[in-house]
Coordinates of C-alpha atoms and ligand atoms in Angstrom, one line a residue:
Chain H
M827 CA -19.4 130.4 -141.0
N828 CA -15.8 130.5 -142.3
T829 CA -15.2 132.4 -145.4
L830 CA -12.3 132.7 -147.9
V831 CA -11.5 135.8 -149.9
L832 CA -9.4 135.6 -153.0
I833 CA -7.2 138.6 -153.1
K834 CA -5.3 139.7 -156.2
Q835 CA -2.7 142.5 -155.9
V836 CA -2.8 144.8 -158.9
P837 CA -1.5 148.3 -159.9
D838 CA -3.5 151.1 -158.4
T839 CA -6.2 152.2 -160.9
E840 CA -4.5 155.6 -161.3
A841 CA -1.1 154.0 -162.1
K842 CA 0.4 154.8 -165.5
I843 CA 1.2 151.5 -167.3
N844 CA 4.4 151.6 -169.3
V845 CA 5.4 149.0 -171.8
V846 CA 9.1 148.5 -172.3
G847 CA 10.3 145.8 -174.7
G848 CA 7.1 143.9 -174.7
K849 CA 6.9 143.8 -170.9
I850 CA 5.1 145.9 -168.3
S851 CA 7.6 148.1 -166.5
E852 CA 6.9 148.0 -162.8
A853 CA 8.9 151.0 -162.0
G854 CA 6.9 153.6 -160.0
I855 CA 3.7 151.4 -159.8
K856 CA 1.8 151.6 -156.6
W857 CA 0.2 148.2 -155.8
T858 CA -3.2 147.7 -154.1
I859 CA -5.9 145.1 -153.6
S860 CA -7.9 144.8 -156.8
P861 CA -11.0 147.0 -156.3
Y862 CA -13.5 144.2 -156.6
D863 CA -11.6 142.0 -154.2
E864 CA -11.9 144.8 -151.6
I865 CA -15.6 144.6 -152.1
A866 CA -15.4 140.8 -151.7
L867 CA -13.4 141.2 -148.5
E868 CA -15.9 143.7 -147.1
E869 CA -18.7 141.3 -147.7
A870 CA -16.8 138.5 -146.0
I871 CA -16.3 140.7 -142.9
R872 CA -20.0 141.5 -142.9
I873 CA -20.9 137.8 -143.0
K874 CA -18.6 137.3 -140.0
E875 CA -20.1 140.2 -138.1
K876 CA -23.5 138.7 -138.6
S877 CA -22.9 135.0 -138.2
G878 CA -19.4 134.6 -136.7
G879 CA -16.6 132.4 -138.0
T880 CA -13.3 133.6 -139.5
V881 CA -12.3 135.5 -142.6
T882 CA -9.3 134.1 -144.5
A883 CA -7.6 136.1 -147.2
I884 CA -5.5 134.2 -149.8
A885 CA -3.2 135.7 -152.4
V886 CA -1.1 133.9 -155.0
G887 CA 2.1 135.7 -156.2
D888 CA 5.6 136.6 -155.3
D889 CA 6.6 138.0 -151.9
S890 CA 5.3 141.5 -152.8
V891 CA 1.7 140.3 -152.5
Q892 CA 2.1 140.1 -148.7
N893 CA 1.4 143.8 -148.8
A894 CA -2.1 143.1 -150.1
L895 CA -2.5 140.6 -147.3
R896 CA -1.4 143.2 -144.7
S897 CA -4.1 145.5 -146.1
A898 CA -6.6 142.7 -145.8
F899 CA -5.6 142.2 -142.1
A900 CA -6.0 146.0 -141.6
M901 CA -9.6 145.8 -143.0
G902 CA -10.5 142.9 -140.8
A903 CA -9.3 139.5 -142.1
D904 CA -8.4 137.0 -139.4
I905 CA -6.1 134.7 -141.3
A906 CA -3.9 135.4 -144.3
I907 CA -2.3 132.8 -146.6
H908 CA 0.4 133.6 -149.1
V909 CA 0.8 131.0 -151.8
K910 CA 4.2 131.7 -153.2
V911 CA 4.9 130.8 -156.8
E912 CA 7.9 131.3 -159.1
N913 CA 7.5 133.5 -162.2
Y914 CA 4.0 134.7 -161.2
Q915 CA 2.0 135.7 -164.2
M916 CA -1.2 137.7 -163.7
L917 CA -2.8 136.2 -166.7
D918 CA -2.2 132.6 -165.7
S919 CA -5.7 131.9 -164.4
F920 CA -5.4 128.2 -164.5
G921 CA -2.1 128.1 -162.6
I922 CA -3.5 130.6 -160.0
A923 CA -6.7 128.6 -159.5
K924 CA -4.7 125.4 -159.1
A925 CA -2.4 127.0 -156.5
I926 CA -5.5 128.2 -154.5
A927 CA -7.1 124.8 -154.9
S928 CA -4.1 123.0 -153.5
A929 CA -3.5 125.5 -150.7
I930 CA -7.1 125.1 -149.3
E931 CA -7.2 121.3 -149.6
G932 CA -9.2 120.0 -146.7
A933 CA -10.2 123.4 -145.3
D934 CA -13.9 124.0 -144.5
Y935 CA -15.0 127.3 -146.1
K936 CA -18.7 127.7 -146.8
V937 CA -18.5 130.9 -148.8
I938 CA -15.6 131.9 -151.1
L939 CA -15.7 135.5 -152.2
A940 CA -13.7 136.8 -155.2
G941 CA -13.7 139.8 -157.5
R942 CA -15.7 139.7 -160.7
Q943 CA -12.5 140.3 -162.6
G944 CA -8.9 141.3 -161.7
A945 CA -8.2 145.0 -162.5
D946 CA -5.0 143.8 -164.2
S947 CA -6.1 140.8 -166.3
D948 CA -9.7 142.0 -166.7
N949 CA -10.4 138.2 -167.2
G950 CA -12.8 137.0 -164.6
Q951 CA -11.6 133.4 -164.9
V952 CA -10.0 132.3 -161.7
P953 CA -13.2 131.9 -159.7
Y954 CA -14.8 129.8 -162.4
I955 CA -11.7 127.6 -162.8
L956 CA -11.5 127.1 -159.0
G957 CA -15.2 126.3 -158.9
T958 CA -15.0 123.8 -161.7
L959 CA -12.0 122.1 -160.2
K960 CA -13.7 121.8 -156.8
G961 CA -17.2 121.1 -158.0
W962 CA -18.6 124.2 -156.3
P963 CA -21.2 126.5 -157.8
V964 CA -20.0 129.9 -159.0
V965 CA -22.4 132.9 -158.9
P966 CA -21.1 136.0 -160.6
F967 CA -21.7 139.8 -160.4
A968 CA -23.2 139.7 -156.9
K969 CA -25.1 142.8 -155.7
K970 CA -26.6 141.3 -152.6
V971 CA -25.6 138.2 -150.6
E972 CA -27.5 136.4 -147.9
V973 CA -26.2 133.2 -146.4
S974 CA -28.0 130.7 -144.2
A975 CA -26.8 127.5 -142.7
D976 CA -27.2 125.5 -145.9
K977 CA -27.6 127.9 -148.8
A978 CA -26.8 131.3 -150.2
T979 CA -29.3 133.6 -151.9
I980 CA -27.5 136.0 -154.3
V981 CA -28.9 138.9 -156.3
C982 CA -26.8 139.4 -159.4
E983 CA -26.4 141.8 -162.2
A984 CA -27.3 139.9 -165.3
E985 CA -28.0 140.5 -169.0
G986 CA -31.0 142.9 -169.2
G987 CA -31.8 142.9 -165.5
E988 CA -31.3 141.4 -162.1
A989 CA -31.3 137.7 -161.4
T990 CA -31.7 136.0 -158.0
Y991 CA -29.8 132.8 -157.5
E992 CA -30.0 130.1 -154.8
A993 CA -26.9 128.1 -154.4
S994 CA -25.7 125.2 -152.2
L995 CA -22.7 125.6 -150.0
P996 CA -19.8 125.9 -150.4
V997 CA -20.3 128.6 -153.0
I998 CA -18.0 130.9 -154.9
I999 CA -19.5 134.4 -155.3
T1000 CA -17.9 137.1 -157.3
A1001 CA -18.4 140.7 -156.2
N1002 CA -19.8 143.4 -158.5
A1003 CA -19.5 147.2 -157.9
G1004 CA -22.4 148.2 -155.7
L1005 CA -22.4 145.1 -153.5
N1006 CA -21.2 147.2 -150.6
E1007 CA -19.0 150.2 -149.7
P1008 CA -15.7 148.8 -148.4
R1009 CA -14.7 150.2 -145.1
Y1010 CA -11.5 152.2 -144.4
P1011 CA -9.1 150.3 -142.2
S1012 CA -9.1 151.6 -138.6
L1013 CA -5.8 152.9 -137.1
K1014 CA -6.0 150.0 -134.6
G1015 CA -6.5 147.6 -137.5
I1016 CA -3.5 149.0 -139.4
M1017 CA -1.3 148.7 -136.3
A1018 CA -2.4 145.2 -135.6
S1019 CA -2.0 144.1 -139.2
K1020 CA 1.8 144.7 -139.0
K1021 CA 2.2 142.0 -136.3
K1022 CA -0.1 139.3 -137.5
P1023 CA 1.6 136.3 -139.0
I1024 CA 1.0 135.4 -142.7
E1025 CA 0.8 131.7 -143.4
S1026 CA 3.2 130.9 -146.2
K1027 CA 2.8 128.0 -148.7
T1028 CA 4.5 127.3 -152.0
A1029 CA 3.1 125.9 -155.2
D1030 CA 4.8 124.9 -158.4
I1031 CA 2.4 125.8 -161.1
S1032 CA 4.9 125.9 -164.0
A1033 CA 3.4 122.7 -165.5
E1034 CA -0.2 124.0 -165.1
T1035 CA 0.2 127.2 -167.1
K1036 CA -2.0 126.9 -170.2
I1037 CA -1.3 130.3 -171.8
E1038 CA 1.6 131.7 -173.7
V1039 CA 2.1 135.5 -173.3
L1040 CA 3.6 136.8 -176.6
G1041 CA 4.1 140.3 -175.4
F1042 CA 2.5 143.5 -174.2
E1043 CA 2.0 146.7 -176.3
P1044 CA 0.9 150.2 -175.5
P1045 CA -2.7 150.9 -176.6
P1046 CA -2.9 152.0 -180.2
A1047 CA -2.8 155.8 -180.6
R1048 CA -6.2 157.2 -181.6
P1049 CA -6.2 159.2 -184.8
A1050 CA -6.1 162.9 -184.1
G1051 CA -9.5 164.5 -183.6
R1052 CA -10.7 168.0 -184.1
I1053 CA -12.5 170.6 -182.1
I1054 CA -15.6 171.8 -184.0
D1055 CA -15.7 175.6 -184.3
G1056 CA -18.7 177.8 -184.6
A1057 CA -20.0 181.2 -183.6
D1058 CA -22.5 179.7 -181.2
A1059 CA -23.6 176.3 -179.8
A1060 CA -26.3 175.9 -182.5
E1061 CA -23.7 176.4 -185.2
K1062 CA -21.4 173.8 -183.6
A1063 CA -24.3 171.4 -183.3
R1064 CA -25.0 171.8 -187.0
A1065 CA -21.4 171.3 -188.0
L1066 CA -21.2 168.1 -185.8
V1067 CA -24.2 166.6 -187.5
K1068 CA -22.7 167.4 -190.9
A1069 CA -19.4 165.7 -189.9
L1070 CA -21.2 162.6 -188.6
R1071 CA -23.1 162.3 -191.8
E1072 CA -20.5 163.3 -194.4
E1073 CA -17.1 162.6 -192.9
I1074 CA -17.4 159.4 -190.9
K1075 CA -20.9 158.5 -192.2
V1076 CA -22.2 157.0 -189.0
I1077 CA -25.7 158.4 -189.1
Chain A
M654 CA -8.2 123.1 -191.2
P655 CA -9.3 123.3 -187.5
K656 CA -12.9 122.3 -186.6
I657 CA -14.6 125.4 -185.1
L658 CA -17.6 125.7 -182.8
A659 CA -19.1 129.1 -182.5
V660 CA -21.3 129.7 -179.5
G661 CA -24.3 131.9 -180.0
E662 CA -27.1 133.3 -177.8
I663 CA -30.8 133.7 -178.4
S664 CA -33.6 135.0 -176.3
N665 CA -37.3 134.5 -177.1
G666 CA -36.3 133.5 -180.6
V667 CA -34.4 136.7 -181.2
L668 CA -30.8 136.1 -182.2
K669 CA -28.2 138.1 -180.3
K670 CA -25.8 140.1 -182.6
A671 CA -22.9 138.4 -180.8
S672 CA -24.0 135.1 -182.3
R673 CA -23.4 136.4 -185.8
E674 CA -20.0 137.7 -184.7
T675 CA -18.8 134.4 -183.3
T676 CA -19.9 132.6 -186.4
S677 CA -18.4 135.2 -188.7
V678 CA -15.1 135.1 -186.9
G679 CA -15.1 131.3 -187.0
K680 CA -15.7 131.4 -190.7
R681 CA -12.9 133.9 -191.2
L682 CA -10.4 131.8 -189.2
G683 CA -11.1 128.4 -190.6
G684 CA -13.0 126.3 -193.1
A685 CA -16.0 124.6 -191.5
V686 CA -17.9 126.2 -188.7
D687 CA -20.7 124.7 -186.7
A688 CA -22.6 126.7 -184.1
I689 CA -24.4 126.0 -180.9
L690 CA -27.3 128.1 -180.0
L691 CA -28.7 128.1 -176.5
G692 CA -31.7 129.9 -175.1
S693 CA -35.4 130.3 -175.5
G694 CA -36.7 129.8 -179.0
A695 CA -33.3 128.5 -180.2
S696 CA -34.4 126.9 -183.4
A697 CA -35.6 130.2 -184.8
G698 CA -31.9 131.2 -185.1
V699 CA -30.7 128.3 -187.3
A700 CA -31.5 129.8 -190.7
E701 CA -30.0 133.1 -189.6
L702 CA -26.7 131.6 -188.6
A703 CA -26.6 129.6 -191.8
K704 CA -26.3 133.0 -193.6
H705 CA -23.0 133.6 -191.8
G706 CA -21.7 130.2 -192.7
A707 CA -22.8 127.8 -190.0
D708 CA -23.2 124.2 -191.1
T709 CA -24.6 122.2 -188.2
V710 CA -26.3 124.3 -185.6
Y711 CA -26.9 122.5 -182.3
V712 CA -30.0 124.0 -180.6
G713 CA -30.8 123.7 -177.0
E714 CA -33.9 125.0 -175.3
I715 CA -33.5 126.2 -171.8
S716 CA -35.2 128.8 -169.6
P717 CA -34.2 130.3 -167.3
Y718 CA -30.5 130.7 -168.1
N719 CA -28.2 128.4 -166.1
G720 CA -24.4 128.7 -166.4
E721 CA -23.6 125.2 -165.2
A722 CA -26.1 123.6 -167.6
Y723 CA -25.0 125.7 -170.6
A724 CA -21.4 125.0 -170.0
K725 CA -22.1 121.2 -169.7
A726 CA -24.1 121.3 -173.0
V727 CA -21.2 122.9 -174.8
V728 CA -18.7 120.5 -173.2
D729 CA -20.8 117.5 -174.2
V730 CA -20.9 118.6 -177.9
V731 CA -17.2 119.3 -177.9
K732 CA -16.4 115.9 -176.4
S733 CA -18.8 113.9 -178.6
K734 CA -18.1 115.7 -181.9
G735 CA -14.6 116.9 -181.4
Y736 CA -13.7 120.6 -182.0
D737 CA -10.4 122.3 -182.0
I738 CA -11.5 125.9 -181.4
I739 CA -14.5 127.1 -179.4
I740 CA -15.4 130.8 -179.9
L741 CA -17.8 132.6 -177.5
P742 CA -18.9 136.2 -177.2
H743 CA -17.4 138.0 -174.2
S744 CA -20.9 138.7 -173.1
W745 CA -22.6 138.1 -169.8
I746 CA -23.2 134.5 -170.8
G747 CA -19.8 134.0 -172.5
R748 CA -18.0 135.3 -169.4
D749 CA -20.1 133.0 -167.2
I750 CA -19.5 129.8 -169.2
S751 CA -16.1 130.1 -171.0
A752 CA -13.8 129.2 -168.1
R753 CA -16.2 126.5 -166.9
I754 CA -16.1 124.9 -170.4
A755 CA -12.3 125.2 -170.6
T756 CA -11.7 123.7 -167.2
A757 CA -14.0 120.8 -167.8
L758 CA -12.1 120.2 -171.0
N759 CA -8.8 120.5 -169.1
T760 CA -7.6 123.4 -171.3
G761 CA -7.1 127.1 -171.0
V762 CA -9.2 130.1 -172.1
I763 CA -8.2 133.4 -173.5
S764 CA -10.8 136.1 -173.4
D765 CA -12.1 139.4 -174.6
A766 CA -10.2 139.4 -177.9
T767 CA -10.3 142.7 -179.8
E768 CA -8.3 141.0 -182.6
I769 CA -8.0 137.4 -183.5
S770 CA -6.1 135.4 -186.1
L771 CA -4.8 131.9 -186.7
E772 CA -1.1 131.1 -186.8
G773 CA -0.7 127.5 -187.9
D774 CA -3.2 125.7 -185.8
R775 CA -3.0 128.2 -182.9
V776 CA -5.4 131.1 -182.2
K777 CA -3.6 134.3 -181.5
I778 CA -5.5 137.1 -179.8
R779 CA -4.9 140.7 -178.7
K780 CA -6.8 141.8 -175.6
P781 CA -6.8 144.9 -173.5
V782 CA -5.4 144.6 -170.0
Y783 CA -5.1 147.1 -167.1
S784 CA -8.4 148.7 -168.1
G785 CA -7.2 149.3 -171.6
K786 CA -4.0 150.9 -170.5
A787 CA -2.1 148.2 -172.4
F788 CA -2.7 145.3 -174.7
V789 CA -1.4 141.8 -174.6
N790 CA -0.9 139.2 -177.4
L791 CA -1.7 135.7 -176.2
K792 CA -2.0 132.1 -177.4
L793 CA -3.0 128.9 -175.6
K794 CA -0.6 126.0 -175.2
T795 CA -3.4 123.5 -174.8
S796 CA -6.2 122.2 -176.9
P797 CA -9.0 122.6 -177.6
Q798 CA -8.6 126.3 -177.6
V799 CA -11.4 128.3 -175.9
V800 CA -11.6 132.0 -176.7
T801 CA -14.0 134.8 -176.1
I802 CA -14.3 137.8 -178.4
R803 CA -15.3 141.4 -177.5
P804 CA -18.9 142.1 -178.6
N805 CA -19.2 144.8 -181.4
A806 CA -15.5 144.7 -182.1
H807 CA -15.5 142.1 -184.9
P808 CA -17.1 142.4 -188.4
I809 CA -20.1 140.3 -189.4
S810 CA -19.8 138.6 -192.7
E811 CA -22.0 136.6 -195.0
A812 CA -21.3 133.0 -196.2
A813 CA -23.6 130.2 -197.1
G814 CA -23.7 127.4 -194.5
A815 CA -25.8 124.2 -194.5
G816 CA -27.7 125.3 -191.5
K817 CA -28.7 121.8 -190.4
A818 CA -30.4 121.8 -187.0
E819 CA -29.5 119.2 -184.4
T820 CA -31.3 119.3 -181.1
I821 CA -29.4 118.7 -177.9
T822 CA -30.6 118.6 -174.3
V823 CA -29.7 121.2 -171.8
D824 CA -30.5 120.0 -168.3
A825 CA -30.2 122.2 -165.2
S826 CA -31.8 119.7 -162.8
S827 CA -28.5 118.9 -161.1
A828 CA -27.1 122.5 -161.1
K829 CA -25.9 123.6 -157.7
A830 CA -26.9 127.2 -158.4
K831 CA -30.2 128.1 -159.9
E832 CA -32.0 131.2 -160.9
V833 CA -35.1 131.6 -158.9
K834 CA -36.2 135.1 -160.0
F835 CA -35.5 137.5 -162.8
E836 CA -36.3 141.2 -162.9
A837 CA -35.9 142.9 -166.2
K838 CA -34.3 146.3 -166.2
G839 CA -33.2 148.9 -168.7
G840 CA -36.4 149.1 -170.7
T841 CA -36.7 148.6 -174.4
R842 CA -33.6 150.3 -175.7
V843 CA -30.8 148.3 -177.4
P844 CA -28.6 146.5 -174.9
L845 CA -25.6 148.8 -174.3
T846 CA -23.0 146.2 -175.3
E847 CA -24.7 145.6 -178.7
A848 CA -25.5 149.2 -179.5
D849 CA -23.9 150.8 -182.6
I850 CA -24.2 154.2 -181.0
V851 CA -24.0 155.0 -177.3
V852 CA -24.9 158.3 -175.7
S853 CA -23.6 158.8 -172.2
G854 CA -24.1 161.5 -169.6
G855 CA -21.7 162.7 -166.9
R856 CA -21.8 164.9 -163.9
G857 CA -22.0 167.9 -166.3
I858 CA -25.7 167.2 -166.6
K859 CA -26.1 168.6 -163.1
G860 CA -29.0 166.6 -161.8
P861 CA -31.4 163.7 -162.4
E862 CA -34.0 166.1 -163.9
N863 CA -31.6 166.5 -166.9
F864 CA -31.0 162.8 -167.6
P865 CA -33.9 162.7 -170.1
L866 CA -31.8 165.0 -172.2
I867 CA -29.4 162.1 -172.7
E868 CA -32.2 159.6 -173.2
Q869 CA -33.9 161.8 -175.8
L870 CA -30.7 162.3 -177.8
A871 CA -30.1 158.5 -177.6
D872 CA -33.7 157.7 -178.8
L873 CA -33.3 160.0 -181.8
L874 CA -30.3 158.0 -182.8
G875 CA -31.6 154.6 -181.8
A876 CA -28.7 154.5 -179.4
G877 CA -28.0 152.9 -176.1
V878 CA -27.9 155.1 -173.0
G879 CA -24.8 155.1 -170.7
A880 CA -23.5 157.1 -167.7
T881 CA -20.4 157.6 -165.6
R882 CA -20.0 156.3 -162.1
A883 CA -20.4 159.9 -160.8
V884 CA -23.9 159.9 -162.3
V885 CA -24.7 156.4 -161.1
D886 CA -23.4 157.1 -157.6
A887 CA -25.5 160.2 -157.3
G888 CA -28.5 158.1 -158.2
W889 CA -29.4 160.1 -161.3
C890 CA -29.9 156.9 -163.4
D891 CA -30.0 153.2 -162.9
H892 CA -26.6 151.7 -162.1
T893 CA -26.8 149.1 -164.9
L894 CA -26.0 152.0 -167.2
Q895 CA -22.5 152.6 -165.7
I896 CA -19.7 152.4 -168.3
G897 CA -16.1 152.0 -167.2
Q898 CA -13.7 149.9 -165.2
T899 CA -16.3 148.9 -162.6
G900 CA -19.2 148.9 -165.1
L901 CA -19.8 147.8 -168.6
T902 CA -17.4 147.7 -171.5
V903 CA -18.8 149.0 -174.7
S904 CA -17.3 149.1 -178.2
P905 CA -19.8 151.0 -180.4
T906 CA -19.1 152.7 -183.7
L907 CA -20.0 156.0 -182.2
Y908 CA -19.8 157.1 -178.5
I909 CA -21.2 160.5 -177.6
A910 CA -19.9 161.7 -174.2
V911 CA -22.0 164.6 -172.8
G912 CA -20.6 166.4 -169.7
I913 CA -18.0 163.7 -169.1
S914 CA -14.5 164.6 -168.0
G915 CA -12.9 161.4 -169.3
A916 CA -11.4 159.8 -166.2
I917 CA -9.1 156.9 -166.8
Q918 CA -11.7 154.5 -165.2
H919 CA -14.4 155.7 -167.5
M920 CA -12.2 155.5 -170.5
A921 CA -11.5 151.8 -169.6
G922 CA -15.1 151.1 -170.6
M923 CA -15.4 153.0 -173.9
G924 CA -11.8 153.5 -175.1
S925 CA -12.3 150.9 -177.9
S926 CA -15.2 152.8 -179.5
K927 CA -14.5 153.6 -183.1
Y928 CA -15.4 157.2 -183.1
I929 CA -15.9 159.4 -180.0
V930 CA -17.8 162.7 -179.7
A931 CA -17.2 164.8 -176.6
I932 CA -19.4 167.8 -175.5
N933 CA -17.8 169.5 -172.5
K934 CA -17.4 173.2 -171.5
D935 CA -13.8 172.6 -170.2
P936 CA -11.3 172.7 -173.1
D937 CA -8.8 170.9 -171.0
A938 CA -11.1 167.9 -170.1
P939 CA -9.1 164.7 -170.8
I940 CA -12.0 163.3 -173.0
F941 CA -10.9 165.7 -175.7
K942 CA -7.6 163.8 -176.0
V943 CA -9.5 160.7 -177.4
A944 CA -12.4 162.5 -179.1
T945 CA -12.8 162.3 -182.9
Y946 CA -14.9 165.5 -182.7
G947 CA -15.1 167.8 -179.7
I948 CA -17.5 170.6 -178.9
V949 CA -16.3 173.0 -176.2
D950 CA -19.4 174.6 -174.9
D951 CA -22.2 174.4 -172.4
L952 CA -24.1 171.1 -173.0
F953 CA -27.4 172.8 -172.1
Q954 CA -26.8 175.1 -175.1
V955 CA -25.6 172.4 -177.4
V956 CA -27.9 169.4 -176.9
P957 CA -31.2 171.1 -177.7
P958 CA -30.1 172.4 -181.2
L959 CA -28.3 169.1 -181.7
K960 CA -31.6 167.3 -181.3
E961 CA -33.2 169.6 -183.8
E962 CA -30.4 169.2 -186.3
L963 CA -30.6 165.4 -185.9
K964 CA -34.4 165.4 -186.3
A965 CA -34.1 167.4 -189.5
A966 CA -31.2 165.3 -190.9
L967 CA -32.8 161.9 -190.0
G968 CA -36.3 163.0 -191.0
R969 CA -37.7 162.2 -187.5
Ligands
FAD83 C1 -11.6 152.1 -158.4 C2 -12.4 153.1 -159.2 C3 -13.3 152.6 -160.2 C4 -14.0 153.5 -160.9 N1 -14.8 153.0 -161.9 C5 -15.5 153.9 -162.7 C6 -16.3 153.4 -163.8 O1 -16.5 152.2 -164.0 N2 -16.9 154.3 -164.6 C7 -16.8 155.7 -164.4 O2 -17.4 156.5 -165.2 N3 -16.0 156.2 -163.4 C8 -15.4 155.3 -162.5 N4 -14.6 155.8 -161.5 C9 -14.8 157.2 -161.2 C10 -13.9 158.1 -162.1 O3 -12.6 158.2 -161.5 C11 -14.5 159.5 -162.2 O4 -14.7 160.1 -160.9 C12 -15.8 159.6 -163.0 O5 -15.7 158.9 -164.2 C13 -16.2 161.0 -163.3 O6 -17.4 161.1 -163.8 P1 -17.9 162.4 -164.7 O7 -17.0 162.5 -165.9 O8 -19.3 162.3 -164.9 O9 -17.7 163.6 -163.6 P2 -16.6 164.7 -163.6 O10 -15.2 164.2 -163.6 O11 -17.0 165.6 -162.4 O12 -16.8 165.5 -164.9 C14 -17.9 166.3 -165.3 C15 -17.5 167.0 -166.5 O13 -18.6 167.8 -167.0 C16 -18.2 169.0 -167.5 N5 -19.3 170.0 -167.3 C17 -19.8 170.5 -166.2 N6 -20.9 171.3 -166.5 C18 -21.0 171.3 -167.9 C19 -21.9 171.9 -168.8 N7 -22.9 172.7 -168.4 N8 -21.7 171.7 -170.1 C20 -20.7 170.9 -170.5 N9 -19.8 170.3 -169.7 C21 -20.0 170.5 -168.4 C22 -17.0 169.4 -166.6 O14 -16.1 170.3 -167.3 C23 -16.4 168.0 -166.3 O15 -15.3 167.8 -167.3 C24 -13.9 154.9 -160.7 C25 -13.0 155.4 -159.7 C26 -12.3 154.5 -159.0 C27 -11.3 155.0 -157.9
AMP84 N1 -3.1 135.8 -157.9 C1 -4.3 135.7 -157.3 N2 -4.4 135.4 -155.9 C2 -5.6 135.3 -155.3 N3 -6.8 135.5 -155.9 C3 -6.7 135.8 -157.3 C4 -5.5 135.9 -158.0 N4 -5.8 136.2 -159.3 C5 -7.2 136.3 -159.4 N5 -7.7 136.1 -158.1 C6 -9.2 136.1 -157.8 O1 -9.9 135.9 -159.0 C7 -10.7 137.1 -159.3 C8 -10.7 137.3 -160.8 O2 -9.4 137.4 -161.3 P1 -9.1 137.2 -162.9 O3 -9.6 135.9 -163.3 O4 -7.6 137.4 -163.0 O5 -9.8 138.3 -163.6 C9 -9.9 138.3 -158.6 O6 -10.8 139.4 -158.4 C10 -9.5 137.6 -157.3 O7 -10.6 137.5 -156.4

């Protein structure tokens, strides 16, 4: 059972994001695999441990995304594909999905795992675009995945509860938090990851881009708040209720 | 004037708030707005959507939900009737079908708009990226323009629409993924993403035995109940309540954070709340930096009198 994992490289969740002149300043940013993609990769490794086959990690971006692919090797990926594009743009979901679609043309993956959303774009679009282009089902927000020879059963987080889906293969599954606990790479894994070759492909997606990025901005400053004073907790509680009723009139 | 299609949701004949929002936003952007309402008991929502300005309302009955079938139903309507702009809520369903719809129409999608406007014939949106640590302004180059809007972040307005129902078929028989089972969770409270008020508990509540304190406060206010990842990971409440980068995004009018430090990953899920109240005994907790009102005290001393004050004020 060969699996493919879509890996997006994003700023570490602790990274401070600075906007300079309408652009994100990359100075000082530490880059990692998007947290949900790590969960997706862990799930692919577990499928391999159970039913054999290979785990391929694929990342679209500039040369720097090879770092994410090295981390994927360290966790347990067997094959890594870097799809190199010019002027990579993290919000260009259609271009990214097209690049992945062309890079995997003819390959035989039964399960494609991705993150429910990139921790940069917060979009959750690439898996759906890829699925629609390829005619593969997409099942989002997976909390539990079981794969047999001809179908996958997936328990997903859904509006107001938990939905169980059955899907034909190949299937694209997006990982939600709680699907698994990603492993830490072993020392052996880290050492080996440095020597493994990364397959390199190129894609020209400039004609595929469907969005126009007008510019980034820092988040709007929140109006200054105030600390509610009072002799004791009860008095503070009373003053809070008064403020909610009379100042901002929300209750 | 662009032709706009607002996508709404309905369940057991009860219209989701997000449906009113997409229709209101459509009306605000353009002239004529039609709506498409998918879900169980869909026709019950037609008259309601007319009050927000919807002229034709396409209604499609389908249960259980199926993303492939929903997307195809919307695509068919767009292809046969011709629409320039399709507005969906950035809800579970909107996230599940918007990019499928866009790709099938060979166009792009821009999502989770917290602000939206029309420049010429182009929709311009503002959306949070990097978990709310920055915003980006975006447009699409292609048509039709598919856009999703953040629930609870856009005003609902009234306008008289024709409200003419037109039934469409939604067919999941050829879908490659199908729901085979659904287990409802989260009880009878308002869904978190629709709630006007959200009360959330953090590790400061000390243990699962104290989570009812959060729930009682929420019930007094008719609010949704949330939690931090620390609380969810400890198993003190159901994980569907997690708010933050790896949980839900909420945008209520009022967010009450009880015993929550205000980690950046938590703030990613509630930073667009209009007003924030923080109750925390540590005056240096980062949550106070974003709080409209802060109470620096022991939550176990604050919440009981707060409940009494609310009961008195609200007459409950
Ligand atoms: C990749 C990644 C993703 C994450 N995603 C999320 C996410 O989606 N959502 C999320 O919430 N977190 C997320 N986190 C975790 C996040 O970093 C924090 O660890 C978490 O939000 C902390 O939860 P907390 O505020 O409940 O706990 P703490 O940080 O431990 O804060 C508890 C607070 O309670 C106060 N307190 C203690 N006792 C009392 C008392 N008696 N009265 C009043 N106040 C008291 C303390 O002063 C403290 O400020 C993520 C982390 C990572 C690395
Ligand atoms: N540049 C990329 N390279 C590989 N996979 C990607 C890339 N961008 C997005 N993905 C995958 O698609 C998921 C959703 O990303 P997004 O649509 O940007 O929110 C991510 O979690 C990845 O699994």
